[in-house]
Coordinates of C-alpha atoms in Angstrom, one line a residue:
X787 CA -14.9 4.3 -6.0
X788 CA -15.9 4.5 -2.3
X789 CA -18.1 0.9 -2.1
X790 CA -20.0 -0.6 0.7
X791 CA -17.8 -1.4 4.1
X792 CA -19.2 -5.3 3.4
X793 CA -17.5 -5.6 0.2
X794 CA -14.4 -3.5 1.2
X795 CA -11.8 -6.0 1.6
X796 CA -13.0 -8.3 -1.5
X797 CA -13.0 -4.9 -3.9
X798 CA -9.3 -3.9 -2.5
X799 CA -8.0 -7.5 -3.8
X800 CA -9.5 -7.6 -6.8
X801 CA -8.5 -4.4 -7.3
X802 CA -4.6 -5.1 -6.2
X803 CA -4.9 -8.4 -7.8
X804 CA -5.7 -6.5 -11.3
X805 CA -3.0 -4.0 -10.5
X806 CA -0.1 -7.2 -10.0
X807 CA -1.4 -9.5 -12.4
X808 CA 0.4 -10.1 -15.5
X809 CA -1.8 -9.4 -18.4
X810 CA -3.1 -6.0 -16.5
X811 CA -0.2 -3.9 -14.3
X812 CA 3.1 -5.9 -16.7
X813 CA 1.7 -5.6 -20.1
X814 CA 4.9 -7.6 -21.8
X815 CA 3.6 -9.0 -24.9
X816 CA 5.2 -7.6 -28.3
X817 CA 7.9 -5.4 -26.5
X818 CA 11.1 -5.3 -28.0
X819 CA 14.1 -5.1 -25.8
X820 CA 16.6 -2.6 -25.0
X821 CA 19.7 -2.8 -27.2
X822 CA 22.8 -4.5 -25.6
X823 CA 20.5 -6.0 -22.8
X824 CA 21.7 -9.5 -22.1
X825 CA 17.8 -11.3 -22.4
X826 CA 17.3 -14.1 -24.9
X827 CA 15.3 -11.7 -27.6
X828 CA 11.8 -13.2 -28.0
X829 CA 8.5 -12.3 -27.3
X830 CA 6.2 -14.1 -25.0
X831 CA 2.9 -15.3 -26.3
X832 CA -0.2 -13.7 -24.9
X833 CA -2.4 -15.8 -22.5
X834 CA -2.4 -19.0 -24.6
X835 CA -2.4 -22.9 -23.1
X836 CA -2.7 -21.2 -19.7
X837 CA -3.1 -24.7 -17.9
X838 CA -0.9 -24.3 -15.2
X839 CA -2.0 -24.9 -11.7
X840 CA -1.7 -22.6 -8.0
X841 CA -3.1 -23.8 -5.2
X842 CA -3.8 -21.7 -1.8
X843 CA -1.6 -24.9 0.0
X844 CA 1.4 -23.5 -2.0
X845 CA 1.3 -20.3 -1.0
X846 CA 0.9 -21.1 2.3
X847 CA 3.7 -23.6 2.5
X848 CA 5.8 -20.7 1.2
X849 CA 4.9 -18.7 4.3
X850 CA 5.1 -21.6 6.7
X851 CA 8.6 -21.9 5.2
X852 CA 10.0 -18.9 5.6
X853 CA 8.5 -19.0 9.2
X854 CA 10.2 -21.7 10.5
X855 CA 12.3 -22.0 13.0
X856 CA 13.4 -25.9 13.2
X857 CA 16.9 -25.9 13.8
X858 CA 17.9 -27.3 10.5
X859 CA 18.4 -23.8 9.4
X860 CA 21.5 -22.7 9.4
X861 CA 22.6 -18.8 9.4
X862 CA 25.1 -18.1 7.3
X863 CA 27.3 -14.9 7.8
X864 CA 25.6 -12.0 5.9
X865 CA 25.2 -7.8 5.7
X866 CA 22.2 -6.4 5.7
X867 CA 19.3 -9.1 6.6
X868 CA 18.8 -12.8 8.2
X869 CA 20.6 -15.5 5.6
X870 CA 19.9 -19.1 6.3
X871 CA 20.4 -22.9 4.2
X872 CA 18.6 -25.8 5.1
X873 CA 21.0 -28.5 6.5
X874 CA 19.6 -31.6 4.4
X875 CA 22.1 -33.5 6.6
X876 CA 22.9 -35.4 3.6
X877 CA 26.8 -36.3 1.8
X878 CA 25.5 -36.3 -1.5
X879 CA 22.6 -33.8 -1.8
X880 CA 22.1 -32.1 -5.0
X881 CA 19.5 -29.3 -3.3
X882 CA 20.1 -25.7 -2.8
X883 CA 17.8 -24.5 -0.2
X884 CA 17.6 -21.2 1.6
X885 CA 16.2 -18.1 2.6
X886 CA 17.0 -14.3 3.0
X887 CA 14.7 -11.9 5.0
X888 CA 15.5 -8.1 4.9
X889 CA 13.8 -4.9 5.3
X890 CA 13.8 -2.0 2.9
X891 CA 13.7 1.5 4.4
X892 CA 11.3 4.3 2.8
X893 CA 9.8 2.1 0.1
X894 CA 6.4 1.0 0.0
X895 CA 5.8 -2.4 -1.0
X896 CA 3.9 -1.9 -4.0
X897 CA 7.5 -0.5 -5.7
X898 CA 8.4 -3.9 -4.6
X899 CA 6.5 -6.6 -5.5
X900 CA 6.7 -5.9 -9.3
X901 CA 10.5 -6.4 -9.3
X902 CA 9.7 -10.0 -9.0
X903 CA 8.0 -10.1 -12.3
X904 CA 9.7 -10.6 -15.5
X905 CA 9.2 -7.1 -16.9
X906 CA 11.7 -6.2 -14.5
X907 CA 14.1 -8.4 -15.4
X908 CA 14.3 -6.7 -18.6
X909 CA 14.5 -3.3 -17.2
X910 CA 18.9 -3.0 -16.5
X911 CA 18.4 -3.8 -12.8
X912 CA 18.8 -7.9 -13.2
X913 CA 22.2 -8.1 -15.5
X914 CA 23.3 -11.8 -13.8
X915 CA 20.5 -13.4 -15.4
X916 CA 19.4 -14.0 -18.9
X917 CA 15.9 -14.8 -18.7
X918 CA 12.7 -14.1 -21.0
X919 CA 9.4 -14.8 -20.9
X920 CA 7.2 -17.6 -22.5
X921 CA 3.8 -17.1 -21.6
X922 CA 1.6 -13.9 -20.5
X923 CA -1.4 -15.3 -19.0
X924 CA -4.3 -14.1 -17.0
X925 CA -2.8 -14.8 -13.8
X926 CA 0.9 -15.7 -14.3
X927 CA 3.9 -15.7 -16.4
X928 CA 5.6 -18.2 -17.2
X929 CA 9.8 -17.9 -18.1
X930 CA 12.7 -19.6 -19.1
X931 CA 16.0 -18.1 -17.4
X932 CA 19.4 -19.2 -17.5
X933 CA 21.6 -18.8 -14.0
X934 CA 25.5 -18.8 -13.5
X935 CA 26.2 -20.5 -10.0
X936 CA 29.7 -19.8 -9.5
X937 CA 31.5 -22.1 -8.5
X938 CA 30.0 -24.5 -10.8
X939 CA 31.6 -25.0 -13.9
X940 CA 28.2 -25.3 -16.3
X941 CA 25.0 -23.4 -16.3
X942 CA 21.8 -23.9 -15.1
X943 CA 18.5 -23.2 -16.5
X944 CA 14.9 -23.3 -15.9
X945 CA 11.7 -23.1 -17.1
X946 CA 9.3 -21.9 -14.4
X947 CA 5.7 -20.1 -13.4
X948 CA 5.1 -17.4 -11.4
X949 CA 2.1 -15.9 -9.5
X950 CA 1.2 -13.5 -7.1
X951 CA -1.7 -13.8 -4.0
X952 CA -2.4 -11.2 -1.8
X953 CA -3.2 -10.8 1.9
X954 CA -4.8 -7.4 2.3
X955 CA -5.5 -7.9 5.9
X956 CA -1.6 -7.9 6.7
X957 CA -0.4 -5.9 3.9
X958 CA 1.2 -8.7 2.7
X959 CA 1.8 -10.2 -0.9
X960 CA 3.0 -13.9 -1.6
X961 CA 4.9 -14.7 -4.5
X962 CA 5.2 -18.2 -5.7
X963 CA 8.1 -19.6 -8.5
X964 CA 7.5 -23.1 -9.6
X965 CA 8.1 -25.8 -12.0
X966 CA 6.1 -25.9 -15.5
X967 CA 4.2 -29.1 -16.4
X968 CA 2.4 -27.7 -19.4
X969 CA 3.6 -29.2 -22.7
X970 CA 3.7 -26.3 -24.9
X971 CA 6.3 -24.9 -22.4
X972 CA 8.3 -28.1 -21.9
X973 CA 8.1 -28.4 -26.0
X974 CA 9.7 -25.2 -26.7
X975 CA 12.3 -25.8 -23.9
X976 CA 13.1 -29.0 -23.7
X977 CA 16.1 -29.8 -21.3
X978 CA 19.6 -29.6 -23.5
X979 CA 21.8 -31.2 -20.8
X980 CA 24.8 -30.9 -23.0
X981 CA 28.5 -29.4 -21.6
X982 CA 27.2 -25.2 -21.9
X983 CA 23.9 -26.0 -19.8
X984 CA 22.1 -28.4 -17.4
X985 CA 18.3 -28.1 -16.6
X986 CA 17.8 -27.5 -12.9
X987 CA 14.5 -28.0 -11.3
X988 CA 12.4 -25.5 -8.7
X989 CA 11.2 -26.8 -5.2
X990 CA 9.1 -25.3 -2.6
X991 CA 9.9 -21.0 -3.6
X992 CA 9.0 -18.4 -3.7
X993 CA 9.2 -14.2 -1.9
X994 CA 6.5 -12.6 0.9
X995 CA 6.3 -8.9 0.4
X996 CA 4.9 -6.9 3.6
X997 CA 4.5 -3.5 4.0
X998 CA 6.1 -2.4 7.9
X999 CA 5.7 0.1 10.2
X1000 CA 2.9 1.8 8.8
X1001 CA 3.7 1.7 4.8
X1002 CA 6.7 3.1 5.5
X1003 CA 9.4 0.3 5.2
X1004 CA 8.7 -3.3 3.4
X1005 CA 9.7 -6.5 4.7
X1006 CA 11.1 -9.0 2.3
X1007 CA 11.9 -12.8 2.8
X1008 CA 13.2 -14.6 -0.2
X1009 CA 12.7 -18.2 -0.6
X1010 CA 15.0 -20.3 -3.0
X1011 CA 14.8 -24.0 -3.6
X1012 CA 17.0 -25.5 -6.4
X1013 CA 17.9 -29.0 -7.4
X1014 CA 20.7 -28.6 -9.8
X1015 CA 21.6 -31.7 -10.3
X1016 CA 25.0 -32.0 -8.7
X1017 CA 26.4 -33.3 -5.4
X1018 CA 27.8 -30.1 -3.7
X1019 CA 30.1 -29.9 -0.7
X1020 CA 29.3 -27.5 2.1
X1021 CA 31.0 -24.6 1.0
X1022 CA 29.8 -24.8 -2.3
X1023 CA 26.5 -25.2 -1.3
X1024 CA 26.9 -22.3 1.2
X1025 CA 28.6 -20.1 -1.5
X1026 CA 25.8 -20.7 -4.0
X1027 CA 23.3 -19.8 -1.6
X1028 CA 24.5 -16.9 -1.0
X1029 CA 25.7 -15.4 -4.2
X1030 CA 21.8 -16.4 -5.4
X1031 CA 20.2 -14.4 -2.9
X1032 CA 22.5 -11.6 -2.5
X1033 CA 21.9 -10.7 -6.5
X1034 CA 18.2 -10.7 -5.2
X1035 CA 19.0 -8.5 -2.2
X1036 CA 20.9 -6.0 -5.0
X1037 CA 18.8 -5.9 -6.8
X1038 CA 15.3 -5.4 -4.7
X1039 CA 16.8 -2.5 -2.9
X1040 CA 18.5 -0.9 -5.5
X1041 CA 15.9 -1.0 -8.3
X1042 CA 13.0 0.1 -6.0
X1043 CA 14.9 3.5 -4.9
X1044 CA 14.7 4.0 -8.8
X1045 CA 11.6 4.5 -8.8
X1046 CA 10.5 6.3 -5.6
X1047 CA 8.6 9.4 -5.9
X1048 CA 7.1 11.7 -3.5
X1049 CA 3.3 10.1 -4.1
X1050 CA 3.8 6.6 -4.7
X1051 CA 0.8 3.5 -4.4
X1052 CA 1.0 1.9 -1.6
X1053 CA -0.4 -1.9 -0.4
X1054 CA -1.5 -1.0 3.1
X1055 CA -2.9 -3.2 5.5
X1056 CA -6.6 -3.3 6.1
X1057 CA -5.7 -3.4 10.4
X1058 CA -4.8 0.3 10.4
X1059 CA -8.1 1.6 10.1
X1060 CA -10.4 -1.7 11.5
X1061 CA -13.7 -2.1 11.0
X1062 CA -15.0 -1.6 14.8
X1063 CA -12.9 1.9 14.4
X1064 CA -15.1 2.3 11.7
X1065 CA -18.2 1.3 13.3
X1066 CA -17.6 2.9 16.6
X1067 CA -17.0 6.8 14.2
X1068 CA -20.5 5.7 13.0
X1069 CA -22.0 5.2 15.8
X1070 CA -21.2 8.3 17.9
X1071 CA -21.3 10.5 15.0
X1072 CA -24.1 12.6 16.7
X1073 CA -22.9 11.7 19.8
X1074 CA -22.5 15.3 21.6
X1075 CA -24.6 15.6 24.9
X1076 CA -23.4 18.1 27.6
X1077 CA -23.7 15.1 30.2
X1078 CA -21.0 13.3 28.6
X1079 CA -18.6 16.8 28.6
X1080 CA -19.4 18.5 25.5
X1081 CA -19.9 22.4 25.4
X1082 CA -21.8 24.4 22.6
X1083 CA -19.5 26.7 20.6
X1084 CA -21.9 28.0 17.7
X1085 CA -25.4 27.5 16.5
X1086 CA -26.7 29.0 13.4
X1087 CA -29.8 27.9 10.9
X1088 CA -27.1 26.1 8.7
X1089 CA -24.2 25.0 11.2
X1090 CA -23.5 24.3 14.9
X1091 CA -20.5 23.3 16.3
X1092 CA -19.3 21.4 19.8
X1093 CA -15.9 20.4 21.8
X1094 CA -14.9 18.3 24.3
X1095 CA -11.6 18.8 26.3
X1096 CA -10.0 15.4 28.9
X1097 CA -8.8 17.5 32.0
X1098 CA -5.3 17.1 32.6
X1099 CA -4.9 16.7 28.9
X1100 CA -3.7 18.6 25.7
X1101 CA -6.5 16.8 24.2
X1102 CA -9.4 18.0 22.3
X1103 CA -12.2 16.7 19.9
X1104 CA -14.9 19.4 18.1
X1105 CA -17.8 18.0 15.8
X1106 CA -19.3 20.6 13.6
X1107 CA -22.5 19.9 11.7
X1108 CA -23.5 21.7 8.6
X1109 CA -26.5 22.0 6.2
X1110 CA -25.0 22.5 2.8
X1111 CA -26.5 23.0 -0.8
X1112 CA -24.6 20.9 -2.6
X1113 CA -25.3 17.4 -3.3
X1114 CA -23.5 14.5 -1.0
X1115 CA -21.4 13.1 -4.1
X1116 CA -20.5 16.3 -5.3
X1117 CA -19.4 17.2 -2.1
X1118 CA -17.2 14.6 -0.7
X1119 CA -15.5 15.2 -4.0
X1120 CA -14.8 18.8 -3.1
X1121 CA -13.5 17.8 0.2
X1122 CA -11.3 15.0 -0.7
X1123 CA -9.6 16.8 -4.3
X1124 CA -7.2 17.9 -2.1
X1125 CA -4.8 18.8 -5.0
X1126 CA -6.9 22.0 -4.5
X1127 CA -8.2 21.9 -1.2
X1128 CA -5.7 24.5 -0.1
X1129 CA -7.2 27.0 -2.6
X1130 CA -10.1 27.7 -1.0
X1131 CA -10.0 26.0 2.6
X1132 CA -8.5 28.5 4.7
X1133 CA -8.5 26.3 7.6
X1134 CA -5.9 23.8 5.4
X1135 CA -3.2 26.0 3.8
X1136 CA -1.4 22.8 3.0
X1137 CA -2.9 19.3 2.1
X1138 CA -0.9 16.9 0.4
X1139 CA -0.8 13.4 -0.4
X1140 CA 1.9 10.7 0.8
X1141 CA 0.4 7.6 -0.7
X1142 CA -2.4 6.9 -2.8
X1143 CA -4.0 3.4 -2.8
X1144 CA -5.4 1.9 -5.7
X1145 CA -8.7 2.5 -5.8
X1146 CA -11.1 4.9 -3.3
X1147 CA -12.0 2.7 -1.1
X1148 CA -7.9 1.3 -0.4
X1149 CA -6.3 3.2 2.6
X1150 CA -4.2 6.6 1.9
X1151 CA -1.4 8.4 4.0
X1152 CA -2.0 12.2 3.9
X1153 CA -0.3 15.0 5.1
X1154 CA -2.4 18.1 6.9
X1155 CA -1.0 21.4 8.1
X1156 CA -3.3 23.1 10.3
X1157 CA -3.2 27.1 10.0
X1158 CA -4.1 28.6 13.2
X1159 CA -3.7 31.8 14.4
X1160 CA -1.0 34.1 16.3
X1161 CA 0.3 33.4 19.0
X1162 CA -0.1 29.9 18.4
X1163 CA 1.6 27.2 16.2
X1164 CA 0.3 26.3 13.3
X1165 CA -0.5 22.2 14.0
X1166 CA 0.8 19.4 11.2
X1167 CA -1.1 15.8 11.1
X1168 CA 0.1 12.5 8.7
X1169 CA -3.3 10.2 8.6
X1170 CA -4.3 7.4 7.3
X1171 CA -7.4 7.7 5.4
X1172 CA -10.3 5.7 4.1
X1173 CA -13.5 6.6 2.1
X1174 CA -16.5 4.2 2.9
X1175 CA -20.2 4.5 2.0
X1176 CA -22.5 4.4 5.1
X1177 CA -25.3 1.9 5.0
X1178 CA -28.0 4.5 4.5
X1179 CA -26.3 6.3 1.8
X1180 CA -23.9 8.9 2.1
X1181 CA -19.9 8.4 2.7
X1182 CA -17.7 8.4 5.5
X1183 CA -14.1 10.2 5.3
X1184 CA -12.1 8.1 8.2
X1185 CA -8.7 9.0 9.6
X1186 CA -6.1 7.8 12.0
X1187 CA -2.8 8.5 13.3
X1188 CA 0.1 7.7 10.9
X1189 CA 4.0 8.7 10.2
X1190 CA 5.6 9.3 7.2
X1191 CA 9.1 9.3 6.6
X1192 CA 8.6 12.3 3.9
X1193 CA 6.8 14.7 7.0
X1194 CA 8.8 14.3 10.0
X1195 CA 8.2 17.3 12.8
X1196 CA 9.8 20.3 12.0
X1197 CA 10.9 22.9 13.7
X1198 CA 8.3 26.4 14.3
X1199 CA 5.0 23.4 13.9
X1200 CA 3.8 21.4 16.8
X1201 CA 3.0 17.7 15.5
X1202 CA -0.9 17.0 16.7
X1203 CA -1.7 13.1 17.4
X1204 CA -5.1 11.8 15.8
X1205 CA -7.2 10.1 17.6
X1206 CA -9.9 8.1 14.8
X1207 CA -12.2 10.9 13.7
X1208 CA -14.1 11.1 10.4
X1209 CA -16.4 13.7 8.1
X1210 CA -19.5 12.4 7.4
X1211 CA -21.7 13.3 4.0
X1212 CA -25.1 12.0 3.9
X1213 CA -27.6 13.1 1.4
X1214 CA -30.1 16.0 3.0
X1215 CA -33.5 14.1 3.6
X1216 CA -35.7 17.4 2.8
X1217 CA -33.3 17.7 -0.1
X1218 CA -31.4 15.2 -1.5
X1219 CA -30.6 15.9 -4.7
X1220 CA -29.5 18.9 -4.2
X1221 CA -28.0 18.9 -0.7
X1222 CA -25.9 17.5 2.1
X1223 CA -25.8 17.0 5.6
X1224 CA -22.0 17.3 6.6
X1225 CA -20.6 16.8 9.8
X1226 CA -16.8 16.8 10.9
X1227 CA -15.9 14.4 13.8
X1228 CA -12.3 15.1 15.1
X1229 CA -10.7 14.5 18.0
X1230 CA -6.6 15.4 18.6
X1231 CA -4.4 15.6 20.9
X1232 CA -2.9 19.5 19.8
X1233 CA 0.4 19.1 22.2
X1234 CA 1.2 22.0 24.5
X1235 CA -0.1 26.2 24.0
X1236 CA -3.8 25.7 23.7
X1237 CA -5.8 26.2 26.9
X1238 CA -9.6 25.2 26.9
X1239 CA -10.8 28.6 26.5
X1240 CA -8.5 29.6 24.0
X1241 CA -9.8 26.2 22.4
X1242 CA -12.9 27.0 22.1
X1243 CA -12.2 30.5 20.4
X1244 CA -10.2 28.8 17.8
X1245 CA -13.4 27.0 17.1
X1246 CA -15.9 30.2 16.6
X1247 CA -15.0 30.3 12.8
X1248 CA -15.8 27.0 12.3
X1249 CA -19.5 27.8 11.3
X1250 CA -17.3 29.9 9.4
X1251 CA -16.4 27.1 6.7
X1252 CA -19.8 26.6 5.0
X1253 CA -19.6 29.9 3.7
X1254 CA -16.2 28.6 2.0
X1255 CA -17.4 25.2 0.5
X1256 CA -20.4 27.2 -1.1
X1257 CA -18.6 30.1 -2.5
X1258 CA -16.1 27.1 -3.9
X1259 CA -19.1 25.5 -5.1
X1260 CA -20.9 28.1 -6.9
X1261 CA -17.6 29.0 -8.4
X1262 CA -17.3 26.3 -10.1
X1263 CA -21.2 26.5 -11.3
X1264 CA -20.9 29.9 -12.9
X1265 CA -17.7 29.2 -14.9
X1266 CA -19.4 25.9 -15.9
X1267 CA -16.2 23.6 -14.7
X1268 CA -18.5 21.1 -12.0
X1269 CA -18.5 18.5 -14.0
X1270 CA -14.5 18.6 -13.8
X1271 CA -14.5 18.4 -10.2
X1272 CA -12.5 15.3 -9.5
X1273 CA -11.8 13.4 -5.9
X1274 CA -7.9 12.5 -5.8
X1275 CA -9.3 8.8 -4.5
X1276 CA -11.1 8.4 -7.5
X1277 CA -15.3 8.5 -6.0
X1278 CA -17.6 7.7 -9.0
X1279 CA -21.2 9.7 -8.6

């Protein structure tokens, strides 16, 4: 649902934080387990004697953590990322400590941060550890889990807590493992200490998921923190380290290339479209004097349209305003259901969708392909988007530059360069119930082939494009199928 910019950024974590939390996105409870599977069979209870305790200081230790530099870590030889221990510069220390960062290419970090939940420790992709789960509750899971340290002789196990916090600004999600105080837990698990197993205890861990360059890749640094209870040499201490968080490594980026499709959900930082990009498309929406460079293509009794070309430049920005007779909701609907755009847009023979966010208001990667015509090449964009309502009614469609590794350039299509533009839909003052004020704001850079002049021709038809969103509209009137119309971001009217 496209919301208020105000409450933007409180919506998209409750939102995510709905999506990751236990009880809603990992519904375990009362699922039996896959045959042959090497878990300790048992279901969890379901959000019962949830007492146990996660403060905002933990989670920000574990960042702090795996941000610092002090020299007492040490970097251990290791493919494929950054492994470090923590020198405790002690003979007879019992404490594991260390870290692994890495980055996974072409996954976004949504596919991510569930594999360090306990539903996917059932799923085939964790064999090295037996582990089940205890409690479901509202905001965490608790588990018992059982872990082979080679070259130690006797098992280790643990009885832990797990929950997630998010930090939509950076696109970033903190997971924190700790040790469970509540009685019921200890109760059920009391520590056996015999000759088969010893109960090891958690420190300071935990993982930070953040989606990189643009939602494309996901950063990963793993935090591990044992005391188990037995002095270790060097080596052993090295060797442990490493096997622990190589089994991680294994299995992070081989589970989440499962489960990759070609629209996936992605946790996208709030930065790439700010809000002063935001405010600065609302502010200059109408923003089209000839003193400041901007020429008149078209004027009609329902649409006129303007551009602006930089001299010297293959840059171009055109702002077409139209009076429509269809109501604002309605509308931006039509625009943004672009699972059908292409059907009756001309001017967009192919829209697609790269990543959708969770809810309408989250940020979404899409894919454009811009039909012009011969001589020229047709023009491909991949945008971030955003839907937002405007403070006096109305939404705002905002886009930016992005990449995707799915729509790279390719050969015959010129790759156009966004510059922030937006398509605003506000409800028709005369009218509004029953119509819309529309107003496309874009402004490319087109690459080379497209002189001013010939610019400006292109944009003749654009007046052009009301008569396609009404003939769409009334379409759908006549065979009765409005109230079908759905956005693919999910806008509630």
């Amino acid at each position: 649902m496209a919301i208020a910019r105000a409450t933007t950024r409180h919506a998209v974590a409750v939102s995510l934080a709905l999506l990751l939390s236990v009880c809603g996105a990992f519904p375990l409870a009362n699922q039996g387990l896959p045959a042959g599977d090497n878990s300790i069979h048992q279901n969890p209870s379901q959000c019962s004697q949830c007492d146990e305790q996660f403060t905002d200081e933990t989670f920000d230790q574990v960042t702090a953590t795996l941000a610092d530099n002090s020299p007492s870590w040490r970097e251990l030889p290791y493919d494929g990322g950054k492994l470090q221990r923590y020198d405790t510069l002690s003979d007879d220390s019992t404490i594991v400590k260390a870290r692994l960062c890495f980055t996974v290419s072409g996954v976004p970090s949504s596919q991510i941060i569930p594999l360090f939940s306990y539903k996917e420790r059932r799923s085939g992709c964790d064999n090295a550890l037996q582990s089940h789960m205890f409690q479901s509750c509202p905001n965490y899971e608790v588990f018992y889990s059982v872990h082979k340290f080679s070259p130690l002789r006797v098992d280790r196990d643990f009885l832990q807590a797990s929950a997630v916090k998010l930090d939509t600004e950076a696109g970033c999600a903190t997971i924190v493992h700790q040790d469970v105080t509540s009685a019921s837990a200890t109760a059920q698990y009391p520590a056996d200490n015999t000759n088969s197993v010893i109960r090891g205890t958690t420190g300071l861990s935990g993982v930070r998921v953040c989606s990189a360059d643009g939602g494309l890749n996901t950063d990963v640094c793993i935090l591990v923190n044992y005391d188990i209870k037995e002095q270790l040499s060097l080596q052993n201490a090295d060797l442990i380290a490493h096997k622990a968080l190589s089994r991680w490594h294994a299995k992070v980026t081989g589970c989440s290339k499962q489960t990759t499709d070609s629209t996936t959900v992605s946790l996208l930082p709030a930065h790439l479209i700010p809000d002063h990009v935001i405010d600065e498309l609302i502010a200059t929406e109408y923003h089209h004097s000839t003193t400041n460079g901007w020429k008149t293509v078209a004027i009609s009794d329902k649409a006129s349209t303007y551009y602006k070309h930089w001299v010297g430049t293959t840059t171009y920005a055109f702002k077409s305003f139209y009076k429509v007779s269809i109501p604002a909701c309605t509308l931006t609907k039509i625009i943004t259901n672009y699972s059908v755009r292409g059907t009756w847009d001309i001017t967009f023979p192919k829209v697609s969708i790269l990543h959708k966010g969770t809810t309408g208001s989250d940020i979404h990667i899409i894919y454009w392909l811009l039909g012009l015509t011969y001589p020229y090449n047709n023009r491909d964009v991949v945008l971030y988007s955003k839907i937002v309502s405007l403070p006096t009614a109305g939404y705002a469609i905002v886009y930016v530059n992005a990449k995707h590794n799915q729509r790279l350039p390719h050969p015959g299509i010129t790759r156009a360069i966004a510059y922030p533009s937006a398509i605003f839909v506000h409800p028709d003052p005369d009218d509004p119930i029953h119509s819309s004020l529309l107003s496309y704001n874009m402004h490319m850079d087109l690459g080379k082939g497209i002189r001013p002049a010939e610019y400006e021709a292109l944009l003749q038809g654009r007046n052009f494009w009301v008569k396609l969103v009404d003939n769409y509209y009334n379409k759908l009137v006549d065979a009765g199928t409005l109230s079908d119309i759905q956005s693919d971001f999910d806008i509630a009217c």
